[in-house]
Short mmCIF file of C-alpha atoms (C1' of nucleotides) in Angstrom, two decimals:
data_model
loop_
_atom_site.label_atom_id
_atom_site.label_comp_id
_atom_site.label_asym_id
_atom_site.label_seq_id
_atom_site.Cartn_x
_atom_site.Cartn_y
_atom_site.Cartn_z
CA MET A 19 0.00 0.00 0.00
CA ARG A 20 1.77 3.09 -1.24
CA THR A 21 1.29 6.69 -0.20
CA THR A 22 0.36 9.25 -2.81
CA GLU A 23 3.92 10.53 -2.80
CA GLU A 24 5.35 7.07 -3.24
CA SER A 25 3.01 6.36 -6.16
CA THR A 26 3.92 9.64 -7.77
CA GLN A 27 7.61 8.83 -7.44
CA ALA A 28 7.13 5.34 -8.84
CA ILE A 29 5.35 6.77 -11.88
CA ILE A 30 8.08 9.34 -12.44
CA GLU A 31 10.78 6.71 -12.24
CA SER A 32 8.89 4.42 -14.58
CA ALA A 33 8.30 7.22 -17.07
CA ASN A 34 11.93 8.28 -16.88
CA ILE A 35 13.07 4.77 -17.76
CA PHE A 36 10.66 4.31 -20.66
CA PHE A 37 10.91 7.80 -22.14
CA ALA A 38 14.71 7.66 -22.06
CA ARG A 39 14.78 4.20 -23.63
CA PHE A 40 12.03 4.32 -26.22
CA GLY A 41 11.26 8.00 -26.56
CA TYR A 42 8.12 9.89 -25.72
CA GLY A 43 6.13 8.88 -28.78
CA LYS A 44 6.83 5.16 -28.59
CA THR A 45 6.15 4.85 -24.87
CA THR A 46 2.57 4.10 -23.87
CA MET A 47 0.91 5.12 -20.68
CA THR A 48 -0.14 1.52 -20.24
CA GLU A 49 3.41 0.23 -20.05
CA ILE A 50 4.41 3.00 -17.64
CA ALA A 51 1.50 2.02 -15.42
CA GLU A 52 2.27 -1.68 -15.61
CA TYR A 53 5.89 -1.09 -14.64
CA CYS A 54 4.74 0.35 -11.30
CA ASP A 55 2.03 -2.26 -10.78
CA MET A 56 -0.80 0.13 -11.40
CA SER A 57 -3.68 0.38 -13.82
CA VAL A 58 -3.57 2.96 -16.56
CA GLY A 59 -6.75 4.54 -15.25
CA ASN A 60 -5.18 4.98 -11.85
CA LEU A 61 -2.10 6.58 -13.35
CA TYR A 62 -4.32 9.42 -14.55
CA ARG A 63 -5.21 10.18 -10.94
CA PHE A 64 -1.62 11.29 -10.43
CA PHE A 65 -0.82 13.01 -13.73
CA PRO A 66 -3.56 14.56 -15.84
CA SER A 67 -1.92 13.73 -19.17
CA LYS A 68 1.04 12.12 -20.86
CA LEU A 69 2.35 15.57 -21.70
CA ASP A 70 2.26 16.62 -18.05
CA LEU A 71 4.27 13.57 -17.13
CA ALA A 72 6.84 14.41 -19.80
CA ALA A 73 6.95 18.00 -18.59
CA LYS A 74 7.79 16.76 -15.12
CA ILE A 75 10.61 14.59 -16.47
CA VAL A 76 12.02 17.47 -18.51
CA ASP A 77 11.80 19.70 -15.47
CA LEU A 78 13.75 17.19 -13.38
CA VAL A 79 16.36 16.76 -16.12
CA THR A 80 16.72 20.53 -16.27
CA GLN A 81 17.12 20.86 -12.51
CA GLU A 82 19.83 18.21 -12.71
CA SER A 83 21.52 20.28 -15.36
CA VAL A 84 21.29 23.45 -13.26
CA ALA A 85 22.78 21.61 -10.32
CA ASN A 86 25.65 20.55 -12.54
CA LEU A 87 26.24 24.13 -13.60
CA ARG A 88 26.35 25.10 -9.94
CA ARG A 89 29.05 22.51 -9.39
CA VAL A 90 31.02 23.91 -12.31
CA SER A 91 30.58 27.39 -10.91
CA ALA A 92 31.77 26.34 -7.47
CA ARG A 93 35.21 25.30 -8.69
CA LYS A 94 38.26 27.51 -8.26
CA TYR A 95 38.89 30.06 -11.03
CA ARG A 96 41.37 32.84 -11.42
CA SER A 97 38.64 35.33 -12.23
CA SER A 98 34.91 35.76 -12.54
CA ALA A 99 35.42 36.10 -16.27
CA ALA A 100 36.90 32.61 -16.36
CA ARG A 101 33.94 31.42 -14.34
CA VAL A 102 31.46 32.85 -16.85
CA GLU A 103 33.33 31.17 -19.67
CA ALA A 104 33.32 27.87 -17.81
CA LEU A 105 29.56 28.07 -17.41
CA VAL A 106 28.95 28.74 -21.09
CA ILE A 107 31.31 25.97 -22.14
CA ALA A 108 29.76 23.55 -19.67
CA GLU A 109 26.32 24.25 -21.05
CA LEU A 110 27.59 23.87 -24.60
CA ARG A 111 29.14 20.51 -23.84
CA GLU A 112 26.16 19.22 -21.96
CA THR A 113 23.61 20.17 -24.58
CA PHE A 114 25.84 18.98 -27.42
CA GLU A 115 26.22 15.61 -25.72
CA THR A 116 22.52 15.32 -25.05
CA MET A 117 21.77 15.76 -28.73
CA GLU A 118 24.49 13.34 -29.74
CA ASN A 119 23.93 10.59 -27.22
CA ARG A 120 20.48 10.99 -25.72
CA PRO A 121 18.25 11.67 -28.71
CA THR A 122 15.12 10.51 -26.91
CA ILE A 123 15.62 13.10 -24.18
CA GLU A 124 16.35 15.81 -26.71
CA GLU A 125 13.26 14.96 -28.71
CA MET A 126 11.12 15.13 -25.60
CA GLY A 127 12.66 18.52 -24.78
CA ARG A 128 11.66 19.72 -28.21
CA ILE A 129 8.07 18.60 -27.76
CA ILE A 130 7.90 20.34 -24.37
CA MET A 131 9.40 23.45 -25.93
CA PHE A 132 6.42 23.73 -28.28
CA LYS A 133 3.65 22.62 -25.99
CA ARG A 134 4.82 23.67 -22.55
CA VAL A 135 7.12 26.62 -23.02
CA ASP A 136 6.71 27.58 -19.35
CA VAL A 137 8.82 24.60 -18.37
CA ILE A 138 11.58 25.67 -20.75
CA ASN A 139 11.44 29.26 -19.57
CA LYS A 140 11.71 28.12 -15.97
CA GLY A 141 14.84 26.14 -16.86
CA LEU A 142 16.33 29.16 -18.62
CA ALA A 143 15.53 31.35 -15.63
CA ASP A 144 17.19 28.91 -13.24
CA THR A 145 20.25 28.73 -15.45
CA ARG A 146 20.34 32.48 -15.70
CA ARG A 147 20.32 32.77 -11.93
CA VAL A 148 23.55 30.80 -11.73
CA LEU A 149 25.10 33.18 -14.23
CA GLU A 150 23.77 36.19 -12.39
CA GLU A 151 25.34 35.02 -9.15
CA VAL A 152 28.69 34.82 -10.90
CA LEU A 153 28.23 38.34 -12.22
CA GLN A 154 27.36 39.48 -8.70
CA ASP A 155 30.60 37.96 -7.43
CA GLY A 156 32.48 39.79 -10.16
CA ILE A 157 30.87 43.05 -9.09
CA ALA A 158 31.69 42.43 -5.44
CA SER A 159 35.33 41.75 -6.28
CA GLY A 160 35.56 44.87 -8.45
CA GLU A 161 36.22 42.84 -11.60
CA PHE A 162 32.92 43.77 -13.24
CA THR A 163 31.02 47.01 -13.42
CA ILE A 164 27.41 46.16 -14.18
CA PRO A 165 24.49 48.45 -13.29
CA LYS A 166 21.91 45.69 -13.61
CA PRO A 167 23.34 42.20 -13.22
CA ASP A 168 20.01 40.50 -13.83
CA PHE A 169 19.67 42.34 -17.15
CA ALA A 170 23.26 41.57 -18.11
CA ALA A 171 22.69 37.89 -17.34
CA GLU A 172 19.69 37.95 -19.64
CA MET A 173 21.68 39.59 -22.41
CA ILE A 174 24.50 37.10 -22.07
CA GLN A 175 22.02 34.27 -22.19
CA ALA A 176 20.45 35.67 -25.36
CA ALA A 177 23.87 36.18 -26.93
CA THR A 178 24.89 32.60 -26.26
CA LEU A 179 21.78 30.95 -27.70
CA LYS A 180 23.84 29.36 -30.44
CA PHE A 181 25.78 27.32 -27.87
CA ARG A 182 22.83 25.46 -26.43
CA TYR A 183 21.85 22.41 -28.48
CA PRO A 184 24.08 23.80 -31.23
CA GLN A 185 23.44 21.01 -33.71
CA LEU A 186 20.08 22.64 -34.32
CA TRP A 187 21.71 25.49 -36.21
CA SER A 188 25.26 24.64 -36.95
CA ARG A 189 27.28 21.89 -38.50
CA LEU A 190 30.42 22.75 -36.57
CA ASN A 191 31.97 20.09 -34.41
CA LEU A 192 32.39 20.55 -30.68
CA PRO A 193 35.97 21.93 -30.69
CA ALA A 194 35.02 24.55 -33.28
CA LEU A 195 31.93 25.44 -31.29
CA GLU A 196 33.96 25.81 -28.12
CA ARG A 197 36.36 28.16 -29.87
CA GLU A 198 33.49 30.24 -31.14
CA ALA A 199 31.78 30.26 -27.75
CA LYS A 200 34.97 31.45 -26.11
CA GLY A 201 35.29 34.21 -28.69
CA VAL A 202 31.75 35.41 -28.02
CA VAL A 203 32.17 35.20 -24.26
CA ARG A 204 35.41 37.20 -24.40
CA LEU A 205 33.67 39.95 -26.32
CA LEU A 206 30.77 39.98 -23.87
CA ILE A 207 33.10 39.99 -20.87
CA LYS A 208 34.97 42.95 -22.24
CA GLY A 209 31.60 44.67 -22.26
CA VAL A 210 31.18 44.23 -18.50
CA GLN A 211 34.74 44.43 -17.25
CA THR A 212 35.69 47.35 -15.08
CA ARG A 213 37.59 49.90 -17.11
CA MET B 8 13.58 32.27 -80.10
CA ARG B 9 15.20 33.02 -76.78
CA THR B 10 18.84 32.97 -75.87
CA THR B 11 20.02 30.64 -73.11
CA GLU B 12 20.28 33.59 -70.78
CA GLU B 13 16.78 34.77 -71.56
CA SER B 14 15.36 31.30 -71.01
CA THR B 15 17.19 31.03 -67.69
CA GLN B 16 15.79 34.38 -66.60
CA ALA B 17 12.29 33.43 -67.67
CA ILE B 18 12.48 30.23 -65.63
CA ILE B 19 13.76 32.08 -62.58
CA GLU B 20 10.98 34.64 -62.82
CA SER B 21 8.38 31.94 -63.27
CA ALA B 22 9.74 29.95 -60.32
CA ASN B 23 9.87 33.06 -58.18
CA ILE B 24 6.21 33.76 -58.82
CA PHE B 25 5.01 30.23 -58.19
CA PHE B 26 7.24 29.45 -55.20
CA ALA B 27 6.26 32.71 -53.50
CA ARG B 28 2.57 32.14 -54.19
CA PHE B 29 2.10 28.44 -53.61
CA GLY B 30 5.25 27.38 -51.78
CA TYR B 31 8.02 25.07 -52.90
CA GLY B 32 6.19 21.82 -52.25
CA LYS B 33 2.96 22.73 -53.99
CA THR B 34 4.57 24.14 -57.10
CA THR B 35 5.23 21.68 -59.90
CA MET B 36 8.00 21.90 -62.41
CA THR B 37 5.38 21.45 -65.10
CA GLU B 38 3.55 24.63 -64.21
CA ILE B 39 6.79 26.60 -63.98
CA ALA B 40 7.68 25.36 -67.47
CA GLU B 41 4.26 26.11 -68.89
CA TYR B 42 4.35 29.66 -67.56
CA CYS B 43 7.42 30.35 -69.70
CA ASP B 44 6.10 28.48 -72.72
CA MET B 45 8.49 25.63 -72.39
CA SER B 46 8.24 21.90 -71.93
CA VAL B 47 9.13 20.42 -68.56
CA GLY B 48 11.85 18.32 -70.20
CA ASN B 49 13.45 21.44 -71.61
CA LEU B 50 13.39 23.15 -68.25
CA TYR B 51 15.76 20.50 -66.98
CA ARG B 52 18.33 21.60 -69.54
CA PHE B 53 18.65 24.85 -67.58
CA PHE B 54 18.36 23.68 -64.00
CA PRO B 55 19.36 20.18 -62.99
CA SER B 56 16.73 19.84 -60.30
CA LYS B 57 13.86 21.54 -58.55
CA LEU B 58 16.09 22.01 -55.53
CA ASP B 59 18.71 23.82 -57.59
CA LEU B 60 16.06 26.18 -58.86
CA ALA B 61 14.91 26.88 -55.29
CA ALA B 62 18.51 27.41 -54.20
CA LYS B 63 18.88 30.05 -56.92
CA ILE B 64 15.73 31.82 -55.75
CA VAL B 65 16.88 31.79 -52.13
CA ASP B 66 20.27 33.09 -53.23
CA LEU B 67 18.63 35.98 -55.08
CA VAL B 68 16.36 36.77 -52.12
CA THR B 69 19.39 36.78 -49.87
CA GLN B 70 21.34 39.11 -52.15
CA GLU B 71 18.35 41.44 -52.11
CA SER B 72 18.45 41.36 -48.34
CA VAL B 73 22.18 42.10 -48.25
CA ALA B 74 21.66 45.02 -50.59
CA ASN B 75 19.03 46.33 -48.23
CA LEU B 76 21.43 46.07 -45.31
CA ARG B 77 23.95 48.05 -47.34
CA ARG B 78 21.37 50.77 -47.82
CA VAL B 79 20.71 50.81 -44.09
CA SER B 80 24.42 51.00 -43.43
CA ALA B 81 24.86 53.88 -45.85
CA ARG B 82 22.57 56.20 -43.93
CA LYS B 83 23.94 58.90 -41.65
CA TYR B 84 24.64 57.83 -38.05
CA ARG B 85 26.21 59.59 -35.14
CA SER B 86 28.59 56.73 -34.54
CA SER B 87 29.71 53.37 -35.84
CA ALA B 88 28.12 51.82 -32.78
CA ALA B 89 24.76 53.21 -33.86
CA ARG B 90 25.43 51.83 -37.32
CA VAL B 91 26.05 48.31 -35.97
CA GLU B 92 22.85 48.50 -33.97
CA ALA B 93 20.93 49.65 -37.01
CA LEU B 94 22.19 46.66 -38.98
CA VAL B 95 21.16 44.15 -36.31
CA ILE B 96 17.76 45.76 -35.91
CA ALA B 97 17.23 45.89 -39.66
CA GLU B 98 17.99 42.20 -39.95
CA LEU B 99 15.70 41.41 -37.04
CA ARG B 100 12.83 43.32 -38.60
CA GLU B 101 13.34 41.86 -42.02
CA THR B 102 13.53 38.26 -40.87
CA PHE B 103 10.65 38.71 -38.44
CA GLU B 104 8.51 40.12 -41.23
CA THR B 105 9.46 37.34 -43.62
CA MET B 106 8.29 34.74 -41.14
CA GLU B 107 5.10 36.64 -40.43
CA ASN B 108 4.09 37.64 -43.92
CA ARG B 109 5.96 35.49 -46.40
CA PRO B 110 5.69 31.98 -45.01
CA THR B 111 6.31 30.36 -48.38
CA ILE B 112 9.66 32.08 -48.70
CA GLU B 113 10.59 31.20 -45.14
CA GLU B 114 9.69 27.58 -45.65
CA MET B 115 11.80 27.40 -48.77
CA GLY B 116 14.69 28.95 -46.86
CA ARG B 117 14.35 26.21 -44.29
CA ILE B 118 14.46 23.48 -46.91
CA ILE B 119 17.56 25.03 -48.46
CA MET B 120 19.13 25.30 -45.01
CA PHE B 121 18.99 21.52 -44.63
CA LYS B 122 19.78 20.47 -48.17
CA ARG B 123 21.99 23.24 -49.48
CA VAL B 124 23.72 24.77 -46.51
CA ASP B 125 26.36 26.32 -48.78
CA VAL B 126 23.79 28.79 -50.01
CA ILE B 127 22.93 29.79 -46.45
CA ASN B 128 26.55 30.12 -45.46
CA LYS B 129 27.20 32.33 -48.45
CA GLY B 130 24.35 34.59 -47.38
CA LEU B 131 25.71 34.76 -43.83
CA ALA B 132 29.18 35.55 -45.16
CA ASP B 133 27.84 38.36 -47.34
CA THR B 134 25.90 39.78 -44.41
CA ARG B 135 28.95 39.52 -42.22
CA ARG B 136 30.97 41.50 -44.74
CA VAL B 137 28.61 44.44 -44.39
CA LEU B 138 29.08 44.29 -40.63
CA GLU B 139 32.83 43.98 -40.98
CA GLU B 140 32.98 47.08 -43.13
CA VAL B 141 31.17 49.00 -40.42
CA LEU B 142 33.65 47.73 -37.85
CA GLN B 143 36.51 48.80 -40.15
CA ASP B 144 35.04 52.27 -40.31
CA GLY B 145 34.83 52.34 -36.53
CA ILE B 146 38.50 51.36 -36.33
CA ALA B 147 39.51 54.00 -38.85
CA SER B 148 37.65 56.71 -36.89
CA GLY B 149 39.21 55.57 -33.62
CA GLU B 150 35.87 54.60 -32.15
CA PHE B 151 36.66 50.88 -32.04
CA THR B 152 39.78 49.01 -31.10
CA ILE B 153 39.57 45.60 -32.73
CA PRO B 154 42.61 43.47 -33.53
CA LYS B 155 40.75 41.26 -35.97
CA PRO B 156 37.62 42.87 -37.41
CA ASP B 157 36.71 39.81 -39.47
CA PHE B 158 36.77 37.66 -36.33
CA ALA B 159 34.83 40.24 -34.35
CA ALA B 160 32.20 40.38 -37.08
CA GLU B 161 31.90 36.60 -36.86
CA MET B 162 31.49 36.74 -33.11
CA ILE B 163 28.87 39.44 -33.31
CA GLN B 164 27.00 37.43 -35.89
CA ALA B 165 27.07 34.36 -33.66
CA ALA B 166 25.96 36.39 -30.66
CA THR B 167 22.97 37.80 -32.54
CA LEU B 168 21.67 34.48 -33.86
CA LYS B 169 18.51 34.88 -31.79
CA PHE B 170 17.54 37.97 -33.77
CA ARG B 171 17.35 36.33 -37.18
CA TYR B 172 14.02 34.58 -37.77
CA PRO B 173 13.37 34.95 -34.03
CA GLN B 174 9.99 33.25 -34.05
CA LEU B 175 11.91 29.98 -34.36
CA TRP B 176 13.06 30.20 -30.76
CA SER B 177 11.11 32.88 -29.00
CA ARG B 178 7.56 33.93 -28.43
CA LEU B 179 8.43 37.56 -27.82
CA ASN B 180 6.82 40.17 -30.02
CA LEU B 181 8.86 42.46 -32.22
CA PRO B 182 9.15 45.42 -29.79
CA ALA B 183 10.40 43.12 -27.03
CA LEU B 184 12.84 41.48 -29.44
CA GLU B 185 14.16 44.86 -30.52
CA ARG B 186 14.74 45.87 -26.90
CA GLU B 187 16.60 42.65 -26.27
CA ALA B 188 18.63 42.97 -29.46
CA LYS B 189 19.65 46.48 -28.49
CA GLY B 190 20.68 45.26 -25.06
CA VAL B 191 22.88 42.54 -26.56
CA VAL B 192 24.38 44.90 -29.14
CA ARG B 193 25.23 47.46 -26.46
CA LEU B 194 27.06 44.85 -24.47
CA LEU B 195 28.95 43.67 -27.57
CA ILE B 196 29.81 47.21 -28.57
CA LYS B 197 31.22 47.93 -25.15
CA GLY B 198 33.50 44.98 -25.81
CA VAL B 199 34.99 46.61 -28.91
CA GLN B 200 34.89 50.28 -28.01
CA THR B 201 38.18 52.08 -27.56
CA ARG B 202 38.90 52.52 -23.88
"C1'" DA C 18 -16.73 6.95 0.98
"C1'" DT C 19 -12.47 6.45 -1.39
"C1'" DA C 20 -9.38 4.09 -4.43
"C1'" DA C 21 -8.67 1.23 -8.31
"C1'" DT C 22 -9.86 -1.03 -12.50
"C1'" DG C 23 -10.19 -2.09 -17.45
"C1'" DA C 24 -13.19 -1.72 -21.28
"C1'" DA C 25 -15.31 1.83 -24.03
"C1'" DC C 26 -14.75 6.11 -26.25
"C1'" DT C 27 -12.02 9.34 -28.72
"C1'" DG C 28 -8.10 10.77 -31.05
"C1'" DT C 29 -3.74 9.67 -33.39
"C1'" DC C 30 -0.64 6.86 -36.00
"C1'" DA C 31 1.14 3.85 -39.50
"C1'" DA C 32 1.02 0.88 -43.46
"C1'" DG C 33 -0.37 0.15 -47.93
"C1'" DA C 34 -2.66 1.76 -52.02
"C1'" DA C 35 -3.51 5.37 -55.11
"C1'" DA C 36 -2.37 9.68 -56.96
"C1'" DT C 37 0.82 13.04 -58.07
"C1'" DT C 38 5.16 14.91 -59.39
"C1'" DA C 39 10.28 14.95 -60.32
"C1'" DT C 40 13.13 13.39 -63.66
"C1'" DT C 41 14.67 10.87 -67.72
"C1'" DC C 42 15.17 9.66 -72.43
"C1'" DA C 43 13.51 7.93 -77.01
"C1'" DT C 44 11.71 10.47 -80.46
"C1'" DT C 45 10.66 14.52 -83.05
"C1'" DT C 46 11.60 19.12 -84.55
"C1'" DT C 47 14.55 22.77 -85.95
"C1'" DA D 24 23.87 18.30 -84.89
"C1'" DA D 25 21.46 20.74 -81.44
"C1'" DA D 26 17.20 21.83 -79.25
"C1'" DA D 27 12.74 20.58 -77.76
"C1'" DT D 28 9.13 17.47 -76.58
"C1'" DG D 29 5.99 14.64 -73.81
"C1'" DA D 30 5.24 10.04 -72.39
"C1'" DA D 31 7.55 6.62 -69.56
"C1'" DT D 32 10.01 5.76 -65.43
"C1'" DA D 33 11.11 6.51 -60.77
"C1'" DA D 34 10.35 8.91 -56.62
"C1'" DT D 35 7.47 11.33 -53.48
"C1'" DT D 36 3.16 12.69 -51.54
"C1'" DT D 37 -1.51 12.04 -50.30
"C1'" DC D 38 -5.34 9.37 -49.03
"C1'" DT D 39 -7.68 5.56 -46.82
"C1'" DT D 40 -8.44 2.59 -43.26
"C1'" DG D 41 -7.42 -0.44 -39.71
"C1'" DA D 42 -4.52 -0.53 -35.70
"C1'" DC D 43 -2.96 1.62 -31.79
"C1'" DA D 44 -2.84 4.64 -27.82
"C1'" DG D 45 -4.54 8.62 -24.82
"C1'" DT D 46 -8.16 9.36 -21.90
"C1'" DT D 47 -12.54 8.68 -19.56
"C1'" DC D 48 -15.94 6.69 -16.58
"C1'" DA D 49 -19.21 2.96 -15.10
"C1'" DT D 50 -18.25 -0.54 -12.17
"C1'" DT D 51 -15.82 -3.04 -8.69
"C1'" DA D 52 -12.86 -3.45 -4.71
"C1'" DT D 53 -11.24 -1.73 -0.34
#
DNA sequence: ATAATGAACTGTCAAGAAATTATTCATTTT
DNA sequence: AAAATGAATAATTTCTTGACAGTTCATTAT
C-alpha cells in the first residue's frame, strides 16, 4: 500500500526509464503504469496527461543540469570572467552531448518546448540565476562594473543561444563550437569588465 | 527564339512567382515550365533539379536582403556603434517580417538550409561582410579598437543568432525582441569600443 | 466513501494503395 | 547536330483505413 507521494515517485521513475529508452512517442501510458504495478486509469489520478508527465521529467532533467552548472561554478577560477566562460562551455558541452547521445531526451525537450514553453522558460531562468550570481561575485570583487546584473545575465544568455543544443543550427563540431563560444564570451566579458 | 540567358531568366521569374505564391512543395516543375512556354523536359536543360532552382531563388532573395542592409548602413549615423545596432535591428525586422508575412519564402529557406547549406553560409558571409565594413570604419575613426575585425564580425554574428528569424526560438513580439537585441548589441559594442 | 480497474470512447498513428510529381530519355523538330 | 518534346520511369506525396494509444468513466474493490 503506497502513499500518494510514493506512487507519484514510482510513476516518475517508470516514465523516466521508458521515455529515455524508447522516446516519448513510442512509450505508452499503459506500459508506464504496468511497470509500477498500477492500472492505466489509476495513473491518470496522479498526472492529468502524458504531456504533463513528460513535462515533469524534462523539469527534473533541467534541474539536474542546473545543479551541474552550480558545481562547475563552485570550482576555483582565477577570475569571474573565467567562471562565466566555464559556465557557457559547460552548457555547450552538456547540450551537445545530449543531442548526440540521448536523442530521446532531446526529442522530448523539443516537444515540451512547443507545448509547454513555461517549463523551458523556468529552466532558462534557473540557469540564468547561476550566471547572475557569478556576475554578482564579479561586481563584489571589483572585476565587473554592471548596473543591472540581472539584465546583463539575460543579455549574455540571449547572446549565447547558439551554444545550447548547437546542432540545431550549426554543423560545426564541438571543438570549433567551443572556440566560437569562447570568442563570443570574451567579447561579452569585455563589455562588462571594469575599465 | 530566346537565348540561353533569356530562357534562364524566364524560368527564374516563373519559379519566383510560383514558389512565392504556392510554396516550394505545392509548385510543380510542369507549371513553372508552362508559364514560360516551355516543356518540362526542356526546363531540366537549364536547372538540374527543382532544388537547384529553389537554391537560386533563395540566393537571389538573400542578395536582395544584403543590398538592403547596405542601404541601411549607408545612412547617416552619429557613430559606428549606432550603425552596428541599425544593422542588427534591420535584420531582425526583415527576418521577423518574412516569417510573419511570407511563409512560403521562409519555408523554402528552411528546406535550403537543410539540403543546401552552402547557399545559407554564403548569405551569412555576405551579411557579415557588411558588418565587418562598419567595424573597419569604426577602427579608422578611432571609435573601435579591434585586432581582428573579421573575427569580431563573426562573433557578433554568432551572438545575434537569436535575432534572425526569431519566431523559431522565441515567443516575444517584435518590440520586445528589438529591446533585447539592443541590449545585446550594447554589451557587444562595449566589448569593442576604444577605452 | 475512497481508491482502483479495465473496457469503451475518442483521437492519433502507421502501413499500404492510389495519386501526383520529379526526372529521364527515345523520339521529333529545328 | 542541337534543341525541344511529352510520355515513360522513378520517386514522393496524399489518401484511406485499420490498428494503436490517450483518456474517460461505469463498475468493482477496499
